[in-house]
Structures are given as C-alpha cells and as structure tokens.
GROMACS .gro file of N, CA and C in nm:
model
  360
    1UNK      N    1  12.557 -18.969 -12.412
    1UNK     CA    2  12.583 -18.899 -12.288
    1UNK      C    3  12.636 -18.997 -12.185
    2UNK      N    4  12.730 -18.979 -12.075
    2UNK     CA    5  12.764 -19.016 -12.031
    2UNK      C    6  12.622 -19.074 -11.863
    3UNK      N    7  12.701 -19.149 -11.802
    3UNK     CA    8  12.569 -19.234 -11.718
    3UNK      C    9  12.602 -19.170 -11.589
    4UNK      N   10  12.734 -19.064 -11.567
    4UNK     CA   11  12.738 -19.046 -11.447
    4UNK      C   12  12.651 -18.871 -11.478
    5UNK      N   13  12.582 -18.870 -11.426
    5UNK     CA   14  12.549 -18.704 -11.351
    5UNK      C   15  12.625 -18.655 -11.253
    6UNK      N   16  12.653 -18.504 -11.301
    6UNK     CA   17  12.762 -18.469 -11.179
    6UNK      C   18  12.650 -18.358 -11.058
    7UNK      N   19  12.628 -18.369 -10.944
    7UNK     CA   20  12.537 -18.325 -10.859
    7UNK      C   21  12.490 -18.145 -10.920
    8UNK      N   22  12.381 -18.120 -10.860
    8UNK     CA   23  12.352 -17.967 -10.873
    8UNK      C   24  12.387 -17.912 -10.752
    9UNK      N   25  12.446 -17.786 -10.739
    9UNK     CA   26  12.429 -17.723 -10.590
    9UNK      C   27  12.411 -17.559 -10.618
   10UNK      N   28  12.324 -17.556 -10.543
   10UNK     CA   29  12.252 -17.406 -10.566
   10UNK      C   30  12.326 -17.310 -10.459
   11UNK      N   31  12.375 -17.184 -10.536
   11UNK     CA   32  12.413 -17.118 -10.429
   11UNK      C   33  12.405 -16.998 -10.414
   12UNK      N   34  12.363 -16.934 -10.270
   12UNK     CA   35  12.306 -16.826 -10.254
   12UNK      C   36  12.135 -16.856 -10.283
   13UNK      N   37  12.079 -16.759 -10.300
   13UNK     CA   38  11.905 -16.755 -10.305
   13UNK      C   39  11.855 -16.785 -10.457
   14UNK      N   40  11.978 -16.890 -10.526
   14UNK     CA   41  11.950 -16.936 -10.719
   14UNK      C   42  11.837 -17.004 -10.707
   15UNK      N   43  11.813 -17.124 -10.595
   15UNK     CA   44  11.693 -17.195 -10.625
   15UNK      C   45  11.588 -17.157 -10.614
   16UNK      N   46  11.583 -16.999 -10.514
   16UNK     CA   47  11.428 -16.962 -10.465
   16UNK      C   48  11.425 -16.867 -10.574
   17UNK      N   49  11.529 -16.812 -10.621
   17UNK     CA   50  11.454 -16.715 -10.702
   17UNK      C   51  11.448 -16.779 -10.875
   18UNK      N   52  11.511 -16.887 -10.909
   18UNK     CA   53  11.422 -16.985 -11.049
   18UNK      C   54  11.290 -17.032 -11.038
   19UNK      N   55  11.267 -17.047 -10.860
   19UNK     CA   56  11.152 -17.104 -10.855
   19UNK      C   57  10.987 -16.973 -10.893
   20UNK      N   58  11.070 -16.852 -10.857
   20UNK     CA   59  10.983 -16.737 -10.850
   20UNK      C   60  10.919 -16.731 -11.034
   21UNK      N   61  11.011 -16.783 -11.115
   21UNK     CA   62  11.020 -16.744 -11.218
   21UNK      C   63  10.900 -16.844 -11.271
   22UNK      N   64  10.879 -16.785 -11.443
   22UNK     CA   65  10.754 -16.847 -11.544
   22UNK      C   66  10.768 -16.980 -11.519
   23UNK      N   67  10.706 -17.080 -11.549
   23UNK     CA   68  10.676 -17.218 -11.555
   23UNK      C   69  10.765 -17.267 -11.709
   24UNK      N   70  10.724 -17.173 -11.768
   24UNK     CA   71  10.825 -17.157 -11.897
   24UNK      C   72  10.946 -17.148 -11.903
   25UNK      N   73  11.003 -17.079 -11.826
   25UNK     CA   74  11.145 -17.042 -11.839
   25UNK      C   75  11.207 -17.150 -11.706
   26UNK      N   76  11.084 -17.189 -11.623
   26UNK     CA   77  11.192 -17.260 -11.538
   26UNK      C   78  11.241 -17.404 -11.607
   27UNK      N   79  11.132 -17.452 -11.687
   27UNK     CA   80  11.145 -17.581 -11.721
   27UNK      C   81  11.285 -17.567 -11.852
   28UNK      N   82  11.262 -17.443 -11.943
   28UNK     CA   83  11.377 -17.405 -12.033
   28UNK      C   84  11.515 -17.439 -11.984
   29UNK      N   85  11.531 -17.378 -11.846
   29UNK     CA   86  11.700 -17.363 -11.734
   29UNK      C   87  11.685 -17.486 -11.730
   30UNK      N   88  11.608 -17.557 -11.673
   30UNK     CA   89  11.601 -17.723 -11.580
   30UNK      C   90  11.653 -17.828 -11.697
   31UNK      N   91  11.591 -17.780 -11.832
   31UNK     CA   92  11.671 -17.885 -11.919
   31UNK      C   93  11.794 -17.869 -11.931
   32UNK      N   94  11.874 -17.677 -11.946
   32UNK     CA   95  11.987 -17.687 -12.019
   32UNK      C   96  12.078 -17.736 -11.858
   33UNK      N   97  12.052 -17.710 -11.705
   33UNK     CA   98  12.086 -17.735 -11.658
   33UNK      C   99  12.128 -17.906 -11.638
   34UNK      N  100  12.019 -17.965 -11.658
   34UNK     CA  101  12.031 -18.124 -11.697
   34UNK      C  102  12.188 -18.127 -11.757
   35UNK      N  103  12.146 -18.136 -11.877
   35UNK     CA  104  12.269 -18.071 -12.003
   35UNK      C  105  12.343 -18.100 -11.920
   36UNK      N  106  12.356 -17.973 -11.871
   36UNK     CA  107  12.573 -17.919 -11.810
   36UNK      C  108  12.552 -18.076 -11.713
   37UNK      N  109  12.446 -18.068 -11.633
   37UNK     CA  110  12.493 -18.191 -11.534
   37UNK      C  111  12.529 -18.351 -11.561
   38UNK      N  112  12.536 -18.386 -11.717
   38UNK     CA  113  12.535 -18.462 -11.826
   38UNK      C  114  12.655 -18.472 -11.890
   39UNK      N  115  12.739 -18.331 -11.870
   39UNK     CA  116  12.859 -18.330 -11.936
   39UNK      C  117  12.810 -18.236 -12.089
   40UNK      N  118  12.683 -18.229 -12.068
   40UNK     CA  119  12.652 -18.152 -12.245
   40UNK      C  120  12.633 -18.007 -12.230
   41UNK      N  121  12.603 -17.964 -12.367
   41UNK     CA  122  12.592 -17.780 -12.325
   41UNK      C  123  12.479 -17.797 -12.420
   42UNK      N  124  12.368 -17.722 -12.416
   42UNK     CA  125  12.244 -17.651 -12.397
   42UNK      C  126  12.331 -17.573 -12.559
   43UNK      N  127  12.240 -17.531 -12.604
   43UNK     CA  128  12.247 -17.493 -12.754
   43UNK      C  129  12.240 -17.322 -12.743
   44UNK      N  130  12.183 -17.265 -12.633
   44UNK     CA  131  12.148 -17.145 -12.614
   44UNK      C  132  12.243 -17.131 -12.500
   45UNK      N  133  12.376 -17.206 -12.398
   45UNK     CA  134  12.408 -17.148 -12.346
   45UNK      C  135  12.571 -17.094 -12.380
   46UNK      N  136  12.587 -16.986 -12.354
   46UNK     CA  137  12.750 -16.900 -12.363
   46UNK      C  138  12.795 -16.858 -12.262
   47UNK      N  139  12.936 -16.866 -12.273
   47UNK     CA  140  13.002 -16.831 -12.168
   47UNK      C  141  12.979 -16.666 -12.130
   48UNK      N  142  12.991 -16.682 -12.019
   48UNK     CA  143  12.984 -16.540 -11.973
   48UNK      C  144  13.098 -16.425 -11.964
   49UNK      N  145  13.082 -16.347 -12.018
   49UNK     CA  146  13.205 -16.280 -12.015
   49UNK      C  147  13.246 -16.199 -11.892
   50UNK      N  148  13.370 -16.168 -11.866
   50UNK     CA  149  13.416 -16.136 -11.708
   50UNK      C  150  13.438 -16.262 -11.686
   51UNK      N  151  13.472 -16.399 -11.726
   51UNK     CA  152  13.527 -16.468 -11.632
   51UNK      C  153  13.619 -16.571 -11.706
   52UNK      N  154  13.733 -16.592 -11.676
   52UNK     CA  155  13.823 -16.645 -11.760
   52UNK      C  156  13.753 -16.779 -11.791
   53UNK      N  157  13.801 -16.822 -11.924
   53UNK     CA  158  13.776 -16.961 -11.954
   53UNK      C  159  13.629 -16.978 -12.023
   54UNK      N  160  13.605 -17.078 -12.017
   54UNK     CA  161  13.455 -17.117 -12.071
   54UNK      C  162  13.387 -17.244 -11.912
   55UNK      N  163  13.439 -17.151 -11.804
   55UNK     CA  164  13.383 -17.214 -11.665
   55UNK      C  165  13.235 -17.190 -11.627
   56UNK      N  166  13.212 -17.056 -11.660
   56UNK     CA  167  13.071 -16.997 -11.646
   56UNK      C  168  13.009 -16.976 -11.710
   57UNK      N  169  12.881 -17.028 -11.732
   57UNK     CA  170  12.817 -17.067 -11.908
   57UNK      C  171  12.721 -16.926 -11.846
   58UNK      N  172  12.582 -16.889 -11.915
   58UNK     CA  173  12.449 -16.822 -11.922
   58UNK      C  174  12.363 -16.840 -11.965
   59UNK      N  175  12.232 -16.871 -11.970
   59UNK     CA  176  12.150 -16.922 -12.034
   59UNK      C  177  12.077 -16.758 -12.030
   60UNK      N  178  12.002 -16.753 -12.167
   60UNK     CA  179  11.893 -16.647 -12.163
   60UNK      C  180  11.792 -16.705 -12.230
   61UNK      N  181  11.678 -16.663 -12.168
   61UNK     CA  182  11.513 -16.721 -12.197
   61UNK      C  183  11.432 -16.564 -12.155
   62UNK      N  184  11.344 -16.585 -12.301
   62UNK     CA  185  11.274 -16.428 -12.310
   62UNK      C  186  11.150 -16.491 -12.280
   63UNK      N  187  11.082 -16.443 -12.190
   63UNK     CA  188  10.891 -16.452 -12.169
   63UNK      C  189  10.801 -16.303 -12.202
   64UNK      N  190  10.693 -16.317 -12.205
   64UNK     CA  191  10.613 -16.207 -12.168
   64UNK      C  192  10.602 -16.119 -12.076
   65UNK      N  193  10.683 -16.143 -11.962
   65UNK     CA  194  10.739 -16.120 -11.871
   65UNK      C  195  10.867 -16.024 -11.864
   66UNK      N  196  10.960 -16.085 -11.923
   66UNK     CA  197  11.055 -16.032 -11.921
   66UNK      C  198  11.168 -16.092 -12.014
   67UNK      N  199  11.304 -16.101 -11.982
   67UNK     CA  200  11.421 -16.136 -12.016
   67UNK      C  201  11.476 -16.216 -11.849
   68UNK      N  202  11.520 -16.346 -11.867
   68UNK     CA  203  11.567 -16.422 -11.756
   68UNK      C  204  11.667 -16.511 -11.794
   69UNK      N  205  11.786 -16.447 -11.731
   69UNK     CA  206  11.894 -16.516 -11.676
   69UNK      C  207  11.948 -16.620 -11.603
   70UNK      N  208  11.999 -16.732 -11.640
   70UNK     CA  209  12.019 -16.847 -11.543
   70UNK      C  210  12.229 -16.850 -11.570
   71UNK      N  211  12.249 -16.814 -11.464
   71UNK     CA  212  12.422 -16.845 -11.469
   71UNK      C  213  12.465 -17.002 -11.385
   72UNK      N  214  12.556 -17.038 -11.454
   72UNK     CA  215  12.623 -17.123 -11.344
   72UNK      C  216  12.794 -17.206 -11.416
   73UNK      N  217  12.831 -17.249 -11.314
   73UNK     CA  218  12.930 -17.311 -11.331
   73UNK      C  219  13.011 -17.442 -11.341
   74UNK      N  220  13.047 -17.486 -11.444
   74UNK     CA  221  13.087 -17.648 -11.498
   74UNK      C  222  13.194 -17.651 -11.449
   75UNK      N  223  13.326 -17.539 -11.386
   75UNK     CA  224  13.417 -17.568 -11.459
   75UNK      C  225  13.506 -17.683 -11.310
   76UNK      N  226  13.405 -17.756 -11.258
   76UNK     CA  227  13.447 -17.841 -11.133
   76UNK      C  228  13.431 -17.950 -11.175
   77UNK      N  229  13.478 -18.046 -11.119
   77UNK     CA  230  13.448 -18.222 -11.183
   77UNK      C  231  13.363 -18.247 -11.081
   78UNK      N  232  13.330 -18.181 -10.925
   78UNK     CA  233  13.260 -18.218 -10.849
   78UNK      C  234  13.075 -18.179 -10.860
   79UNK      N  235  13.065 -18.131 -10.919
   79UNK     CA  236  12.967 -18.061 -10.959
   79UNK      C  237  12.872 -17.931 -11.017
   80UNK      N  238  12.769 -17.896 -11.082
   80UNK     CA  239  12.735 -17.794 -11.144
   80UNK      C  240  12.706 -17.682 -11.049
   81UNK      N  241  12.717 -17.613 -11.029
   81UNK     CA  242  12.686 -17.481 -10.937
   81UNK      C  243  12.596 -17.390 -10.960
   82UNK      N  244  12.491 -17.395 -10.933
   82UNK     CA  245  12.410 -17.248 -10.989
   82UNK      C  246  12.390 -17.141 -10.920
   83UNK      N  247  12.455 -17.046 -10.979
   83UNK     CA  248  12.523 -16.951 -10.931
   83UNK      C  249  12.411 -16.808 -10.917
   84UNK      N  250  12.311 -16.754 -10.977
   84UNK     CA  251  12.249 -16.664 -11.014
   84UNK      C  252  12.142 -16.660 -11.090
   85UNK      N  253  12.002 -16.650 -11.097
   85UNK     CA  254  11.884 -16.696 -11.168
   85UNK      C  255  11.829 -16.545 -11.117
   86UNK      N  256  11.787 -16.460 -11.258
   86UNK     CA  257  11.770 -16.329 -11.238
   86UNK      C  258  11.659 -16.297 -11.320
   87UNK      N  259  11.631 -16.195 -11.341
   87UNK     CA  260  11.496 -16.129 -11.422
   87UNK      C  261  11.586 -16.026 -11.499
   88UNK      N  262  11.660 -15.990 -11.601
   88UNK     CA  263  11.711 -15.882 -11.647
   88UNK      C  264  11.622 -15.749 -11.661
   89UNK      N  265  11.635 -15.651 -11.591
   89UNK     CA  266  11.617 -15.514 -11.541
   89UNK      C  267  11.670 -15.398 -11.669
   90UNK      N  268  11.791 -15.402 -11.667
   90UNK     CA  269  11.845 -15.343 -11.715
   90UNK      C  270  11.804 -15.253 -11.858
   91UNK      N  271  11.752 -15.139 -11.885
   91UNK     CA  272  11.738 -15.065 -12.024
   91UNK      C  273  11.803 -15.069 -12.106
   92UNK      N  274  11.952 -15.074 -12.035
   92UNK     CA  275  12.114 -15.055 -12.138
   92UNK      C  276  12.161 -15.166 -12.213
   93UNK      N  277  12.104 -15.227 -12.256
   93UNK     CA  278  12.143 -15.289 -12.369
   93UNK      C  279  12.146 -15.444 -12.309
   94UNK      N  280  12.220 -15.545 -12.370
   94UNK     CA  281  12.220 -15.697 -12.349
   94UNK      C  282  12.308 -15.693 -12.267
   95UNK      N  283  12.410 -15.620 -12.197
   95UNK     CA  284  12.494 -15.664 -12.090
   95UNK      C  285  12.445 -15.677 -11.957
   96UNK      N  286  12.511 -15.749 -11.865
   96UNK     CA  287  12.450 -15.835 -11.776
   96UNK      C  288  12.507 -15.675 -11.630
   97UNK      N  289  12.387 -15.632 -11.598
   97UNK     CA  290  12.450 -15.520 -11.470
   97UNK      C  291  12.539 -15.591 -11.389
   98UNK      N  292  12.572 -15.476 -11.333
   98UNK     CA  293  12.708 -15.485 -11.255
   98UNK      C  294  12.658 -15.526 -11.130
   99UNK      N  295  12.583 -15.505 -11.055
   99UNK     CA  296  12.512 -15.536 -10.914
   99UNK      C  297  12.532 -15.745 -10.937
  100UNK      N  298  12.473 -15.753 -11.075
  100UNK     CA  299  12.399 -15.881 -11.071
  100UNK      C  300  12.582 -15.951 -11.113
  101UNK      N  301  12.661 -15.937 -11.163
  101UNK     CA  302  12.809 -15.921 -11.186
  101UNK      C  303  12.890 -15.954 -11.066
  102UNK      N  304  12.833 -15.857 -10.973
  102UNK     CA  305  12.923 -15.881 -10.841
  102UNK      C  306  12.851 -16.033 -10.773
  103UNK      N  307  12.743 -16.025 -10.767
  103UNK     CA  308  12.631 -16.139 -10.720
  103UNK      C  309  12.686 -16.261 -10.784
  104UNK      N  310  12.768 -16.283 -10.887
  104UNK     CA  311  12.800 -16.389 -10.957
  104UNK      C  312  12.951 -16.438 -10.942
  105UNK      N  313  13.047 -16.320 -10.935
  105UNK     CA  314  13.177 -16.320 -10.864
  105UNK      C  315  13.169 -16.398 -10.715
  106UNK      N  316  13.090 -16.330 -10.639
  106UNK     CA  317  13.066 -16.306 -10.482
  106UNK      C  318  13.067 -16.490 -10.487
  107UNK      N  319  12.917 -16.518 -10.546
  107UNK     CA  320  12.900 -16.717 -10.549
  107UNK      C  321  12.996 -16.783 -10.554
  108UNK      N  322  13.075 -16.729 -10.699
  108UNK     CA  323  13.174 -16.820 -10.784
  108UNK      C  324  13.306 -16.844 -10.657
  109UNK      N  325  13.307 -16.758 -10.569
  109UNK     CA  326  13.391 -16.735 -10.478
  109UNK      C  327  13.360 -16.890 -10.333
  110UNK      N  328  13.228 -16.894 -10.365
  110UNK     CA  329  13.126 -16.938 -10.228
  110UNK      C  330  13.148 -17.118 -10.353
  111UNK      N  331  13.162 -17.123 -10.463
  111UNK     CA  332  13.111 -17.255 -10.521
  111UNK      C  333  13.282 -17.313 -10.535
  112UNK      N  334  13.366 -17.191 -10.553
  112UNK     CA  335  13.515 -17.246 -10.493
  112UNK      C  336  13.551 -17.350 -10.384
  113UNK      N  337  13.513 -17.285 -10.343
  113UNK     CA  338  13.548 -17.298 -10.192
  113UNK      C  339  13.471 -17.464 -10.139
  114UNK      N  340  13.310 -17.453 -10.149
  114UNK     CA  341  13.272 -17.572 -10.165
  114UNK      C  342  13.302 -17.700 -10.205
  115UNK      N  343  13.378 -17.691 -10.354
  115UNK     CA  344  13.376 -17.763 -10.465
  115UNK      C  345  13.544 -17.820 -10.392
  116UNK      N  346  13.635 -17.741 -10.321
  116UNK     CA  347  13.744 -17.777 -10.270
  116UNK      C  348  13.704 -17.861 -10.130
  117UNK      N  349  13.593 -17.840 -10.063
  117UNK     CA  350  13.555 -17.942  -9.932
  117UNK      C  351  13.536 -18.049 -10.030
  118UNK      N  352  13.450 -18.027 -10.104
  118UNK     CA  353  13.378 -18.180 -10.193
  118UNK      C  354  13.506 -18.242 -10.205
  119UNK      N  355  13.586 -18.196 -10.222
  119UNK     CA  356  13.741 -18.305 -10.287
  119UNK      C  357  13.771 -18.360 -10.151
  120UNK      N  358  13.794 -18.300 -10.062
  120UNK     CA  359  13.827 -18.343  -9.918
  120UNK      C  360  13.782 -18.506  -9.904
   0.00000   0.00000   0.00000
C-alpha cells in the first residue's frame, strides 16, 4: 500500500448518522473506508449503479438490526468523500431507494465542488 493517505471528508449528516449505527457495522465501513483512503478497495465494496464510472463504490453490511449502507467517493485525487451512511428500509428488493439516490447525487454534487476548492 502506498504511504500517502488521501484525507476523509464527510458530507452532509454521513458522519452522524455511521456514528448512530451498530459498533459492528461501524468498525466493518471504517476498515473498507481505510481501504479506499489507501488507494485499496474493500472486497465487499461495488460500484454503485446510477453513476458513471467506478467513482462511487457501496459497501453493504447486514446486522441484526438491519441492512446498512455506506456510499462514497474515490473518484478525486484530493480525497475520499463519504457521501451517505444509511439503514436500508426498503421491502423492494436490493435496490438502493430513490429518496436515498437523490441524497447521494445531491452530495456527489456538494463533494464536486469541494474537491475543486481543494485543488485551488
């Protein structure tokens, strides 16, 4: 692995609501997040679909609890972005709702924009 780490930046309410989450599943995200911030990918994470490229990975971790979602984004040299840390709701199957969809667009929009000051 490489010796540089590229920074974390949380955006929107990602850090308060991973923190809400199992002790289990947070420490699960915190490694694969490591990972991406390492330059590596997490064995369980895939790109998300809806978004061009392989920029926006997903992690899923099942508890007793529930099904939990951790999204975020590599595809900057300035740093990892975490974009969305959720509880999956949804009855309809493994796709990721649309509410939580827009919530991830909306960031990716907010970690743009950032990631272009960082170059500044």
């Amino acid at each position: 692995m490489p010796s540089y780490e590229k920074p974390l930046e949380w955006i929107g309410s990602s850090h308060k609501d991973l923190m809400v989450m199992p002790v289990a599943v947070r420490r699960f995200f915190g490694f694969a997040l490591s990972l991406a911030q390492a330059g590596d990918k997490h064995d369980a994470a895939k790109v998300l679909k809806g978004f061009s490229g392989a920029g926006v990975l997903e992690v899923v971790e099942d508890d007793a609890g529930g099904t939990y979602r951790a999204v975020y984004a590599v595809k900057f040299a300035e740093a990892v972005f975490v974009l969305h840390c959720f509880q999956k709701k949804s009855k309809r199957g493994i796709a990721t709702p649309t509410e939580d969809m827009n919530i991830i667009h909306a960031r990716l929009k907010i970690a743009e924009a950032f990631a272009k000051e960082l170059r500044k």
